[in-house]
PDB file of C-alpha atoms and ligand atoms in Angstrom:
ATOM      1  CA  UNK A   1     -14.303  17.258   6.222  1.00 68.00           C
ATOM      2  CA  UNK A   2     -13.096  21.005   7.006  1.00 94.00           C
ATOM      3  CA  UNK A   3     -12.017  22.665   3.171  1.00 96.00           C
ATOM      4  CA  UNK A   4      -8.404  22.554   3.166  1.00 96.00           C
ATOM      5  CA  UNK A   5      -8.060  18.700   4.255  1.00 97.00           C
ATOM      6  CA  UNK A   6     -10.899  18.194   1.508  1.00 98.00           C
ATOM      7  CA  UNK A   7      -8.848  19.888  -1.700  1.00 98.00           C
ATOM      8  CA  UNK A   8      -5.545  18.156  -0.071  1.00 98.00           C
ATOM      9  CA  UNK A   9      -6.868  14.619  -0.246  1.00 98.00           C
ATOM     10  CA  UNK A  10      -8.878  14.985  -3.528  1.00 98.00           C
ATOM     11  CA  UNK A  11      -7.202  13.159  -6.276  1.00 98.00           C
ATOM     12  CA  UNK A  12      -8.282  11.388  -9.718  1.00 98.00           C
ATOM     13  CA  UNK A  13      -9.472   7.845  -8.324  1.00 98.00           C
ATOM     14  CA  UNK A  14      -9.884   5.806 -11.711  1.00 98.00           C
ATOM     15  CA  UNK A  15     -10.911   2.360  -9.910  1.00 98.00           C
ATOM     16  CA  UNK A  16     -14.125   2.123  -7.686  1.00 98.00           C
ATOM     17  CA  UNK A  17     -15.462  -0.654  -5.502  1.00 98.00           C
ATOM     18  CA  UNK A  18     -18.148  -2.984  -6.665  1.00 98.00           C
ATOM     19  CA  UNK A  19     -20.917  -1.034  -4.337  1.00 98.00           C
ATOM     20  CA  UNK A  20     -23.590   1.211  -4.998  1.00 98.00           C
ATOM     21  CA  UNK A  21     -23.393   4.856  -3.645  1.00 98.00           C
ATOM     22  CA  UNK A  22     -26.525   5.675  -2.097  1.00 98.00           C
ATOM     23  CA  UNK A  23     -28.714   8.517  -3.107  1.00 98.00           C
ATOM     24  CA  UNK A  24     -28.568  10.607  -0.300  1.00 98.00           C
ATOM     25  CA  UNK A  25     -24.751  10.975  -1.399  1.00 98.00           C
ATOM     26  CA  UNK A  26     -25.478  11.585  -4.855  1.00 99.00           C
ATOM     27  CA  UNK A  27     -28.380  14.635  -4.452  1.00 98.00           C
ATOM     28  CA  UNK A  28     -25.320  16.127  -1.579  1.00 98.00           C
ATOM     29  CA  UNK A  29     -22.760  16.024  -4.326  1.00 99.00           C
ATOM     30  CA  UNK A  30     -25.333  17.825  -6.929  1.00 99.00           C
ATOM     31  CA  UNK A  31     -26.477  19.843  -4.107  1.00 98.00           C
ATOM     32  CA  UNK A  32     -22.820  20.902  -4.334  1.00 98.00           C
ATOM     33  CA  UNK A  33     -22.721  21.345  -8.174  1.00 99.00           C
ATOM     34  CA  UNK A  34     -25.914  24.050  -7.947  1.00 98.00           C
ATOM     35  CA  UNK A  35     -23.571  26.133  -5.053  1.00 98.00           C
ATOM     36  CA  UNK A  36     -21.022  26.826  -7.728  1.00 98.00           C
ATOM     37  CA  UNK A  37     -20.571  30.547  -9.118  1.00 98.00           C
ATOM     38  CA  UNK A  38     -21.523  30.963 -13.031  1.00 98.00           C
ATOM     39  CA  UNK A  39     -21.174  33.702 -15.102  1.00 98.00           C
ATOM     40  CA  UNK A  40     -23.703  36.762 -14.576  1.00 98.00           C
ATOM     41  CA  UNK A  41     -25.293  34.083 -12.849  1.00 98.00           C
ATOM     42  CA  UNK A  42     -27.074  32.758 -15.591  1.00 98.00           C
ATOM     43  CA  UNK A  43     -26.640  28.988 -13.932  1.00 98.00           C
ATOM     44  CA  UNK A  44     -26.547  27.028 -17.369  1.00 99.00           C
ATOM     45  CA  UNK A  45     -26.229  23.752 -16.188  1.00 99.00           C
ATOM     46  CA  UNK A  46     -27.052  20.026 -16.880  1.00 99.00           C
ATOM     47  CA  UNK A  47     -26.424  17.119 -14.976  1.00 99.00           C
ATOM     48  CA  UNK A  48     -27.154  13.666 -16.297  1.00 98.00           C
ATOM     49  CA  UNK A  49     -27.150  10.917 -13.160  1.00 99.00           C
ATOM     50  CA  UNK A  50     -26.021   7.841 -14.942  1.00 99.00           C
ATOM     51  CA  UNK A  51     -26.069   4.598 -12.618  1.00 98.00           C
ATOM     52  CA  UNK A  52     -27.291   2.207 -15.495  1.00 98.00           C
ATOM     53  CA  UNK A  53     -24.314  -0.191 -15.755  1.00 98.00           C
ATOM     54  CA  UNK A  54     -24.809  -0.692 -19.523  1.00 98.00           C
ATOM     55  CA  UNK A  55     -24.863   2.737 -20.399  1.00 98.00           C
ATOM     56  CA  UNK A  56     -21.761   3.564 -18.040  1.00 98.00           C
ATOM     57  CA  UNK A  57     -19.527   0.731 -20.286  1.00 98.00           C
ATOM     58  CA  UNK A  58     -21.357   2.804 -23.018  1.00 98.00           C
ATOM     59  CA  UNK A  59     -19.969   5.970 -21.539  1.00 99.00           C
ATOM     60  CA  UNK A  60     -16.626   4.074 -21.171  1.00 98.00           C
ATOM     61  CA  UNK A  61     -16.186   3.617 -24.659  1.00 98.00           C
ATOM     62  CA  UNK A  62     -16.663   7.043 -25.816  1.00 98.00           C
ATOM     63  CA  UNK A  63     -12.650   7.592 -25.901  1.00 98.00           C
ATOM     64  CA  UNK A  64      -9.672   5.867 -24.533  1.00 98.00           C
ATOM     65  CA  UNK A  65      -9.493   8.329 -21.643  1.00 98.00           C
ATOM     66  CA  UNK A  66     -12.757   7.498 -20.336  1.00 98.00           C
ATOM     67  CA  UNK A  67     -11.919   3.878 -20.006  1.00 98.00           C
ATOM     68  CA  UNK A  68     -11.368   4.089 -16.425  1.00 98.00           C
ATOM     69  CA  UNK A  69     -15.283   4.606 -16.131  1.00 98.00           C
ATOM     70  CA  UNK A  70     -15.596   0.954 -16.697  1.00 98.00           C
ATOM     71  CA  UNK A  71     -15.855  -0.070 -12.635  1.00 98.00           C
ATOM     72  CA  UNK A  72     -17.685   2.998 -11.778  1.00 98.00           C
ATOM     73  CA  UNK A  73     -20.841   2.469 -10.142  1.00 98.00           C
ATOM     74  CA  UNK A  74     -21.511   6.273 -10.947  1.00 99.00           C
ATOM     75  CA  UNK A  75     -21.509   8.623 -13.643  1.00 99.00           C
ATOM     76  CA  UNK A  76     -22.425  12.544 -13.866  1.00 99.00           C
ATOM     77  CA  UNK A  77     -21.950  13.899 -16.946  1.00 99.00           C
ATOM     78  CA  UNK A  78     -21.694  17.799 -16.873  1.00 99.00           C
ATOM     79  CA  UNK A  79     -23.321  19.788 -19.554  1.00 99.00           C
ATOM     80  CA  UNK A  80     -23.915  23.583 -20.240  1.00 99.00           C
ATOM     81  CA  UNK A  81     -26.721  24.994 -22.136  1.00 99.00           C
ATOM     82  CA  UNK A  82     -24.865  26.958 -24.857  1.00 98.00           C
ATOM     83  CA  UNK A  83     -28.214  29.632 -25.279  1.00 98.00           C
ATOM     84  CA  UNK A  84     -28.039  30.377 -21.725  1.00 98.00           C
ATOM     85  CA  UNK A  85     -24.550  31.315 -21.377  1.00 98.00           C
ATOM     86  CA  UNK A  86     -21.830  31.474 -23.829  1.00 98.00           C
ATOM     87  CA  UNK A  87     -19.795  31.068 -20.416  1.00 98.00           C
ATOM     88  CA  UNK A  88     -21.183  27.503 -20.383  1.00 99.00           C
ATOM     89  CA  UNK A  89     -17.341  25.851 -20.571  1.00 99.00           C
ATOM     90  CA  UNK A  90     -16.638  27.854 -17.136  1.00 99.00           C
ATOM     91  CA  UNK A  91     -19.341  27.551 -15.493  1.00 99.00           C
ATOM     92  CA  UNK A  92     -19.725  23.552 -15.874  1.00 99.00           C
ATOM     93  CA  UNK A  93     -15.788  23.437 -15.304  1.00 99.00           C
ATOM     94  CA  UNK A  94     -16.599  24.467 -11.685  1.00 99.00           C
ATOM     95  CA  UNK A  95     -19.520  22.411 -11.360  1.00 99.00           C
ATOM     96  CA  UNK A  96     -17.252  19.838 -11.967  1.00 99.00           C
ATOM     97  CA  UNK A  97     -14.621  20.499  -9.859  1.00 98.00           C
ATOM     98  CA  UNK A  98     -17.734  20.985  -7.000  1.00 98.00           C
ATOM     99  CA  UNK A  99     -18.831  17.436  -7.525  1.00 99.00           C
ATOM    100  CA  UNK A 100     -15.315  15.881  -7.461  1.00 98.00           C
ATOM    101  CA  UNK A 101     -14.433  17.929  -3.966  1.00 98.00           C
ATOM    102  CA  UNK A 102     -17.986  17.165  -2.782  1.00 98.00           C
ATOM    103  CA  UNK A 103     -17.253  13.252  -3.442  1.00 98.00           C
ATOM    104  CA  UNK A 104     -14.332  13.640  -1.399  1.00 98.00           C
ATOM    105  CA  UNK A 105     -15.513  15.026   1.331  1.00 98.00           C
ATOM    106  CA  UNK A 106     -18.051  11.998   1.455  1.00 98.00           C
ATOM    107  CA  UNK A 107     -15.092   9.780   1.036  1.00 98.00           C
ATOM    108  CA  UNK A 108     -15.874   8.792  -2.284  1.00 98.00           C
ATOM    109  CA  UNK A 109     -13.156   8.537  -5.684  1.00 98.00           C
ATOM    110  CA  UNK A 110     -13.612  10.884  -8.085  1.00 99.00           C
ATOM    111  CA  UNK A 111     -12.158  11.438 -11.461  1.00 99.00           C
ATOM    112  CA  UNK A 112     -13.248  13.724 -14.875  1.00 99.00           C
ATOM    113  CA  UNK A 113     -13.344  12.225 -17.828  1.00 99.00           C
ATOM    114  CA  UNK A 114     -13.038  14.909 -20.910  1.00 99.00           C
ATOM    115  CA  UNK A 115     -15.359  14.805 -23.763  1.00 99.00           C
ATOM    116  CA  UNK A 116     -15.604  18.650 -25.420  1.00 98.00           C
ATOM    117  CA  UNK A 117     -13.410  18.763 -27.936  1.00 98.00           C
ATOM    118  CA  UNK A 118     -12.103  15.168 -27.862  1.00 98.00           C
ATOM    119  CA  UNK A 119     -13.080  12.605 -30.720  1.00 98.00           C
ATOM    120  CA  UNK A 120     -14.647   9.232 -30.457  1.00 98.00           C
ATOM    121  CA  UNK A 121     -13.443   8.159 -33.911  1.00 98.00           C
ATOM    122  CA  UNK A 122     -12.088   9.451 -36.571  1.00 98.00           C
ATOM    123  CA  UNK A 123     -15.577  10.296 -38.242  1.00 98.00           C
ATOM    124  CA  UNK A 124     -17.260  10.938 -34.206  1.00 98.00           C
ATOM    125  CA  UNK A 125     -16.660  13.484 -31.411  1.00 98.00           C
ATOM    126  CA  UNK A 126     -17.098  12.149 -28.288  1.00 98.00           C
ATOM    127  CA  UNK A 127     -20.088  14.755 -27.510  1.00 98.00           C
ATOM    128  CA  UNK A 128     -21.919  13.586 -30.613  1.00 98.00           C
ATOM    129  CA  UNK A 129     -20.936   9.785 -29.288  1.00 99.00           C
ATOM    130  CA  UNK A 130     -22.354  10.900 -25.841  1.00 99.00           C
ATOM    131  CA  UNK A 131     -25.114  13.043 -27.252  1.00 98.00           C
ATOM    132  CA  UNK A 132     -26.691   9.817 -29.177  1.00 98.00           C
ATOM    133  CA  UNK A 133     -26.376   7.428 -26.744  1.00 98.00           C
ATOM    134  CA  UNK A 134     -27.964   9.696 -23.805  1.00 98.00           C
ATOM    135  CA  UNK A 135     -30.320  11.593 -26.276  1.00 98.00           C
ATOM    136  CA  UNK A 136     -28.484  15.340 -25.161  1.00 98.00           C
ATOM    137  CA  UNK A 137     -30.035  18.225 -27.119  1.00 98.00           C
ATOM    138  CA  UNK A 138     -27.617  19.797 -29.429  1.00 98.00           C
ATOM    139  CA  UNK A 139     -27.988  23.482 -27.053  1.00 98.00           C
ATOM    140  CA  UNK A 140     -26.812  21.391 -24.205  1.00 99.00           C
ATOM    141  CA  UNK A 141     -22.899  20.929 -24.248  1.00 99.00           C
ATOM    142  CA  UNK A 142     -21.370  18.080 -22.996  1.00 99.00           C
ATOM    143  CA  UNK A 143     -18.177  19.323 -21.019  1.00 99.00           C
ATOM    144  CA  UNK A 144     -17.025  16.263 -19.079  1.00 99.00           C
ATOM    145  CA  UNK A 145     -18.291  12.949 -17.473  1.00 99.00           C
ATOM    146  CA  UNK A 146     -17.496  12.380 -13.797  1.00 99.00           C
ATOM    147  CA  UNK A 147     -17.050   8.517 -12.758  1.00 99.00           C
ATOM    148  CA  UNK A 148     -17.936   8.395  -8.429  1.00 99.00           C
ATOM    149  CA  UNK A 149     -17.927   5.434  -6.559  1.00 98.00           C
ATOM    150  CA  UNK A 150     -16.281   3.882  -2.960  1.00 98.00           C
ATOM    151  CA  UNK A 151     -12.341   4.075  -4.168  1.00 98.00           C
ATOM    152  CA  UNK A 152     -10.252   1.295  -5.063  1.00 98.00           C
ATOM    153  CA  UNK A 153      -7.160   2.450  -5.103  1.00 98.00           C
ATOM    154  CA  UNK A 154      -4.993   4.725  -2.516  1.00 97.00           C
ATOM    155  CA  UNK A 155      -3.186   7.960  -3.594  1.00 98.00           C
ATOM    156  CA  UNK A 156      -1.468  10.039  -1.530  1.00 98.00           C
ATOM    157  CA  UNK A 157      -2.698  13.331  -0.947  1.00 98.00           C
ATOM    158  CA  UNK A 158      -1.318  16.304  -2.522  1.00 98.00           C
ATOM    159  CA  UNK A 159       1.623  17.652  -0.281  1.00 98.00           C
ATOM    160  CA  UNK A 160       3.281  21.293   0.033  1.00 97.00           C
ATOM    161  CA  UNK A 161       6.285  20.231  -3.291  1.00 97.00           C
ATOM    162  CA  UNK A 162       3.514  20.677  -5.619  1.00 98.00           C
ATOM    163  CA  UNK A 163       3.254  24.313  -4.749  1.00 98.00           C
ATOM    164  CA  UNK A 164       5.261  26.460  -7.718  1.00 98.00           C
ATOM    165  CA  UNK A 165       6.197  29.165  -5.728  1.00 98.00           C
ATOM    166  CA  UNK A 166       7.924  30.890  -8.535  1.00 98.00           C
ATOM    167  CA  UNK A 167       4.508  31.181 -10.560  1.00 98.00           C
ATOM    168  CA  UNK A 168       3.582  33.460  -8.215  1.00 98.00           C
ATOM    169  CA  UNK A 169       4.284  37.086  -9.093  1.00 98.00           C
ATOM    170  CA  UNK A 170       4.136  39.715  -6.457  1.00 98.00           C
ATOM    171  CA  UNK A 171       2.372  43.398  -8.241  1.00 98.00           C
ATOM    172  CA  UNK A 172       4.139  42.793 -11.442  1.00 98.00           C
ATOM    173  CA  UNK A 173       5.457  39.604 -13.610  1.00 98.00           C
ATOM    174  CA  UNK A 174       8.749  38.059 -12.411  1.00 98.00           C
ATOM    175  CA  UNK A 175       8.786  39.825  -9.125  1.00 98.00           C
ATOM    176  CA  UNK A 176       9.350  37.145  -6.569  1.00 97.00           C
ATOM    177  CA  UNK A 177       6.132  36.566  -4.048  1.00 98.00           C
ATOM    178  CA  UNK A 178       8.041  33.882  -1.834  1.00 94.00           C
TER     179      UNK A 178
HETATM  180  C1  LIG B   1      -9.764  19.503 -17.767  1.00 62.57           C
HETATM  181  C2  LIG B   1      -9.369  18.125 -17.249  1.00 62.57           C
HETATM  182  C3  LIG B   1      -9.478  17.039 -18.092  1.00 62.57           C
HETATM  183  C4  LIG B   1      -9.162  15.760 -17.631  1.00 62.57           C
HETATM  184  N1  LIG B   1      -9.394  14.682 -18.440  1.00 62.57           N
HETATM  185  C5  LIG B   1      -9.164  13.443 -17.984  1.00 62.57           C
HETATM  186  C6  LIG B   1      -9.517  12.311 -18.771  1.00 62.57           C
HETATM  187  O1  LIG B   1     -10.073  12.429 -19.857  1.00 62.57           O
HETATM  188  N2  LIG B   1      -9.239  11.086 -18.257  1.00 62.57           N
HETATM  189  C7  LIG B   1      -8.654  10.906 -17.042  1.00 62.57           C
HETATM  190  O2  LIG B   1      -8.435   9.757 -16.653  1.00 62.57           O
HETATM  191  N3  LIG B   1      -8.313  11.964 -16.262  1.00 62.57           N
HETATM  192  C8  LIG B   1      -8.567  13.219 -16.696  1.00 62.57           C
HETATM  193  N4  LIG B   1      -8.294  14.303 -15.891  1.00 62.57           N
HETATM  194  C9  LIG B   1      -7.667  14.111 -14.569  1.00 62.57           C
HETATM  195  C10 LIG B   1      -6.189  14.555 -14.587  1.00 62.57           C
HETATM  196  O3  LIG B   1      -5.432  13.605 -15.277  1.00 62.57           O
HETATM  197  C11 LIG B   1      -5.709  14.734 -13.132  1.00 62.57           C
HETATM  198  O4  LIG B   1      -6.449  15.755 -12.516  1.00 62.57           O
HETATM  199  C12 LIG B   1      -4.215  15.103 -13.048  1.00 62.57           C
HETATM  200  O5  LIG B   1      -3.421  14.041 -13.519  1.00 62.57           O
HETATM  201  C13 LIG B   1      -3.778  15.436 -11.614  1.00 62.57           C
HETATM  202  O6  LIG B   1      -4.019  14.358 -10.728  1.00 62.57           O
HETATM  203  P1  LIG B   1      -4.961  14.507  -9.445  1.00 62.57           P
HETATM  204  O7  LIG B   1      -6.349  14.855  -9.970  1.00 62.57           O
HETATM  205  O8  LIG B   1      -4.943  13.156  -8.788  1.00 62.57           O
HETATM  206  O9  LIG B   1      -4.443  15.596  -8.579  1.00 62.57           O
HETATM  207  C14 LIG B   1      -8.640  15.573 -16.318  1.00 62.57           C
HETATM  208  C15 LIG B   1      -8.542  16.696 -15.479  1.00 62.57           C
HETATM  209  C16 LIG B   1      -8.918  17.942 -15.920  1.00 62.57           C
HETATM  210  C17 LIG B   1      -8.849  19.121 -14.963  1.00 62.57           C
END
């Protein structure tokens, strides 16, 4: 799928078929992740392949927003290793954003699920829930988890409205660009 049809038709795809995807999809879409730009290239990241069904409900259940995970047949959660880069947030925010374009390009559903800085309970973050149940190092950051799988559900793709012309400043702030 050529780039611009590829960021046009990604959207967040919260419901997945009942179907495995196989694993020469899976190593393209982390193939994908390791192509992304980090800071001073210092290439921080962590990528835990979850496909266990029990420990995806697990994952499901880490906050309300995650809940969607539920019918995912896939899971990557994206993690930064805090002593490599203190850049970590960025540079696993674009990893993510890699894997969810490279799933759509392979016609799969994608959607992030966010975990730093969100709680579990009132007493649990969701990156210590995470952290526990995957056995995470406390170095390695948990940014988001990514739920994959065959979509079920339709979205439209992203059309030409969405674009906010008038954020865009031409040399200096307020000047109009279009
Ligand atoms: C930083 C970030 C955090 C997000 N967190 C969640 C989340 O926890 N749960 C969820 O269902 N969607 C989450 N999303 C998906 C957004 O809701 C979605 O991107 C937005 O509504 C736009 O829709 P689209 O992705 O279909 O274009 C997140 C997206 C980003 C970029």
């Amino acid at each position: 799928m050529e780039f611009f049809e590829t960021v046009k038709k990604r959207r967040s795809i919260r419901e997945y078929q009942d179907k495995k995807v196989p694993k020469e999809m899976v190593e393209k879409i982390l193939e994908a992740a390791f192509y992304s730009p980090s800071s001073r290239n210092r290439r921080p990241w962590h990528f835990i392949v979850v496909d266990d069904r029990d420990l995806i409900i697990k994952l499901s259940q880490a906050r309300s927003a995650l809940k969607f995970l539920e019918t995912a047949p896939l899971a990557i959660v994206v993690c930064g290793d805090e002593n490599i880069s203190s850049a970590w947030v960025f540079d696993a925010s674009i990893a993510a954003e890699h894997i969810q374009l490279a799933a759509t390009a392979l016609d799969l559903g994608a959607c992030w699920g966010h975990v730093l800085e969100r709680q579990h309970n009132k007493e649990k973050s969701a990156e210590e829930y995470i952290r526990e149940l995957l056995g995470i190092p406390k170095h390695v950051r948990i940014l988001c988890v990514i739920g994959i799988g065959y979509p079920a559900e339709r979205k439209p793709e992203h059309s030409k409205e969405e674009i906010m012309w008038e954020r865009v400043h031409l040399n200096k702030f307020g000047n109009v660009f279009k």
